[in-house]
Amino acid sequence: MQTKNRSTIFNGLVVDIEQMDVMIGEQGWYTYQIVRHPGGAAVLPLHDDGTVTLIRQLRPAVGDFLVELPAGRLAPGEDPKLCAERELIEETGLNASSLISLGHIYPSPGVFDERIHLYLATGLSQGEAAPEDYEEIFCVRIPFAEAVDMAVNGGIIDGKTIAALLRAQRFVK
């Protein structure tokens, strides 16, 4: 990709915005603004009985509570698997003996460079949750098949959760 005139036009608490001109084939140069995000990790906790623990969390960006995976932002240089383990414990109190990679997704590649790494957690044991002070989180434990139905029918509208549920189907008996 050929670029020119790159500059950061906004530095925020979580994201930065970079503006650049990009050469688009024969069409010429076009100006783009890209939201730079450190990325994150999300984890689908699958219990031995075939249920999953999701969270119901207030999301001010959409003005509502969403049902989604435990997830969080990567610290600089952090291994995504360690981030997933940390967020699982913080948001649900669950510890996993195994984390299986479900790959990654780009939730909104037209505007964001954010990459979310997805994991399936198994071998779960319950501990104490310790969410951040700014998080209002409620755990929801439901059968895996019901969660997939919710993803398909619009009951779950969070993209990372839909992707993880669909990708995890190959591991669920």
Coordinates of C-alpha atoms in Angstrom, one line a residue:
M1 CA 0.0 0.0 0.0
Q2 CA 1.4 3.3 -1.0
T3 CA 0.8 6.2 1.4
K4 CA 1.8 9.8 2.0
N5 CA 1.1 12.7 4.3
R6 CA 0.6 10.5 7.4
S7 CA -0.1 12.3 10.6
T8 CA -1.8 11.7 13.9
I9 CA -4.7 14.1 14.3
F10 CA -6.0 12.9 17.6
N11 CA -4.5 11.1 20.6
G12 CA -7.1 9.7 23.0
L13 CA -7.4 7.6 26.1
V14 CA -7.9 4.4 24.2
V15 CA -7.6 5.2 20.5
D16 CA -5.6 7.5 18.2
I17 CA -6.7 8.8 14.8
E18 CA -4.3 8.8 11.9
Q19 CA -4.9 10.6 8.7
M20 CA -3.1 9.6 5.4
D21 CA -3.4 9.7 1.7
V22 CA -3.6 6.3 0.1
M23 CA -3.0 5.4 -3.6
I24 CA -6.0 3.5 -4.8
G25 CA -5.1 1.7 -8.0
E26 CA -5.6 3.8 -11.1
Q27 CA -8.1 6.1 -9.3
G28 CA -5.4 8.1 -7.6
W29 CA -4.8 9.5 -4.0
Y30 CA -7.6 9.5 -1.5
T31 CA -7.6 10.7 2.2
Y32 CA -8.4 8.2 4.9
Q33 CA -8.7 8.5 8.6
I34 CA -7.9 5.3 10.5
V35 CA -8.7 4.7 14.2
R36 CA -5.7 3.1 15.8
H37 CA -6.6 0.7 18.6
P38 CA -4.2 -1.6 20.6
G39 CA -6.4 -4.6 20.0
G40 CA -7.8 -7.0 22.5
A41 CA -8.7 -10.6 23.4
A42 CA -12.0 -12.2 24.1
V43 CA -12.7 -15.6 25.6
L44 CA -15.7 -18.0 25.4
P45 CA -15.9 -20.0 28.6
L46 CA -17.3 -23.5 27.9
H47 CA -18.3 -25.6 31.0
D48 CA -18.1 -29.4 31.1
D49 CA -22.0 -29.5 31.1
G50 CA -22.2 -27.7 27.7
T51 CA -23.1 -24.3 29.0
V52 CA -21.2 -21.1 28.4
T53 CA -20.7 -18.1 30.6
L54 CA -21.3 -14.8 28.9
I55 CA -21.5 -11.4 30.4
R56 CA -24.1 -8.6 30.3
Q57 CA -22.3 -5.3 30.2
L58 CA -23.2 -1.7 29.8
R59 CA -21.8 -0.3 26.6
P60 CA -22.2 3.5 26.6
A61 CA -21.2 3.7 22.8
V62 CA -24.6 2.0 22.0
G63 CA -26.5 3.2 25.1
D64 CA -27.5 -0.3 26.2
F65 CA -26.4 -3.5 27.9
L66 CA -25.1 -6.2 25.5
V67 CA -24.6 -9.9 26.0
E68 CA -21.0 -10.7 25.1
L69 CA -17.8 -12.5 25.8
P70 CA -15.5 -11.5 28.6
A71 CA -12.9 -9.4 26.8
G72 CA -10.4 -6.6 27.2
R73 CA -7.8 -4.4 25.7
L74 CA -4.2 -5.5 25.2
A75 CA -1.6 -3.8 27.2
P76 CA 1.5 -2.7 25.2
G77 CA 3.4 -5.8 24.1
E78 CA 1.0 -8.1 26.0
D79 CA 0.5 -11.7 24.7
P80 CA -3.2 -12.0 23.7
K81 CA -3.6 -15.3 25.5
L82 CA -2.5 -13.7 28.8
C83 CA -4.9 -10.9 28.2
A84 CA -7.7 -13.5 27.7
E85 CA -6.8 -15.3 30.9
R86 CA -6.8 -12.0 32.8
E87 CA -10.1 -10.8 31.5
L88 CA -11.8 -14.2 32.1
I89 CA -10.8 -14.1 35.8
E90 CA -11.5 -10.4 36.2
E91 CA -15.0 -10.4 34.6
T92 CA -16.3 -13.8 35.6
G93 CA -14.0 -15.2 38.3
L94 CA -13.4 -18.3 36.1
N95 CA -10.0 -19.9 35.7
A96 CA -9.4 -22.1 32.7
S97 CA -7.0 -25.1 32.4
S98 CA -7.0 -24.8 28.6
L99 CA -7.3 -21.9 26.1
I100 CA -7.8 -22.8 22.5
S101 CA -7.3 -20.2 19.8
L102 CA -10.3 -19.4 17.7
G103 CA -8.3 -17.1 15.5
H104 CA -8.8 -13.3 15.3
I105 CA -11.2 -10.9 13.7
Y106 CA -11.2 -7.3 12.6
P107 CA -14.5 -5.9 13.9
S108 CA -14.7 -2.8 11.7
P109 CA -11.8 -2.8 9.1
G110 CA -13.2 0.1 7.1
V111 CA -12.3 2.5 9.9
F112 CA -10.4 0.6 12.8
D113 CA -7.2 -1.4 12.8
E114 CA -8.3 -3.2 16.0
R115 CA -7.7 -6.9 16.0
I116 CA -9.5 -9.1 18.5
H117 CA -8.0 -12.5 19.4
L118 CA -10.6 -15.1 20.2
Y119 CA -10.2 -18.1 22.6
L120 CA -12.3 -21.0 23.8
A121 CA -11.7 -21.7 27.5
T122 CA -12.2 -25.2 28.9
G123 CA -11.4 -27.0 32.2
L124 CA -13.1 -24.2 34.2
S125 CA -13.1 -23.6 37.9
Q126 CA -14.9 -20.8 39.8
G127 CA -13.0 -18.2 41.7
E128 CA -13.8 -14.5 42.6
A129 CA -14.5 -12.0 39.9
A130 CA -12.8 -8.6 40.2
P131 CA -14.1 -6.2 37.5
E132 CA -12.7 -2.8 37.0
D133 CA -14.3 0.1 38.9
Y134 CA -15.8 1.5 35.7
E135 CA -17.4 -1.9 34.6
E136 CA -21.0 -3.0 35.4
I137 CA -21.0 -6.7 34.5
F138 CA -23.4 -9.5 35.2
C139 CA -22.6 -13.1 34.3
V140 CA -25.1 -15.1 32.3
R141 CA -24.7 -18.9 32.0
I142 CA -26.7 -20.6 29.3
P143 CA -26.5 -23.7 27.1
F144 CA -24.1 -23.4 24.2
A145 CA -26.8 -24.2 21.6
E146 CA -29.0 -21.5 23.1
A147 CA -26.2 -18.9 22.8
V148 CA -25.6 -19.9 19.1
D149 CA -29.4 -19.5 18.5
M150 CA -29.3 -16.1 20.1
A151 CA -26.3 -15.1 17.8
V152 CA -28.2 -16.3 14.7
N153 CA -31.5 -14.7 15.7
G154 CA -30.3 -11.3 16.9
G155 CA -30.4 -11.9 20.6
I156 CA -26.7 -11.4 20.7
I157 CA -25.5 -8.5 18.6
D158 CA -21.9 -8.2 19.6
G159 CA -19.7 -9.2 16.6
K160 CA -16.8 -10.8 18.6
T161 CA -19.3 -13.0 20.5
I162 CA -21.1 -14.1 17.3
A163 CA -17.8 -15.0 15.6
A164 CA -16.5 -16.9 18.6
L165 CA -19.8 -18.9 19.0
L166 CA -19.8 -19.8 15.4
R167 CA -16.1 -20.8 15.4
A168 CA -16.4 -22.8 18.6
Q169 CA -19.1 -25.1 17.2
R170 CA -16.4 -27.4 15.8
F171 CA -15.1 -28.0 19.4
V172 CA -18.5 -28.6 21.1
K173 CA -19.9 -32.1 21.1

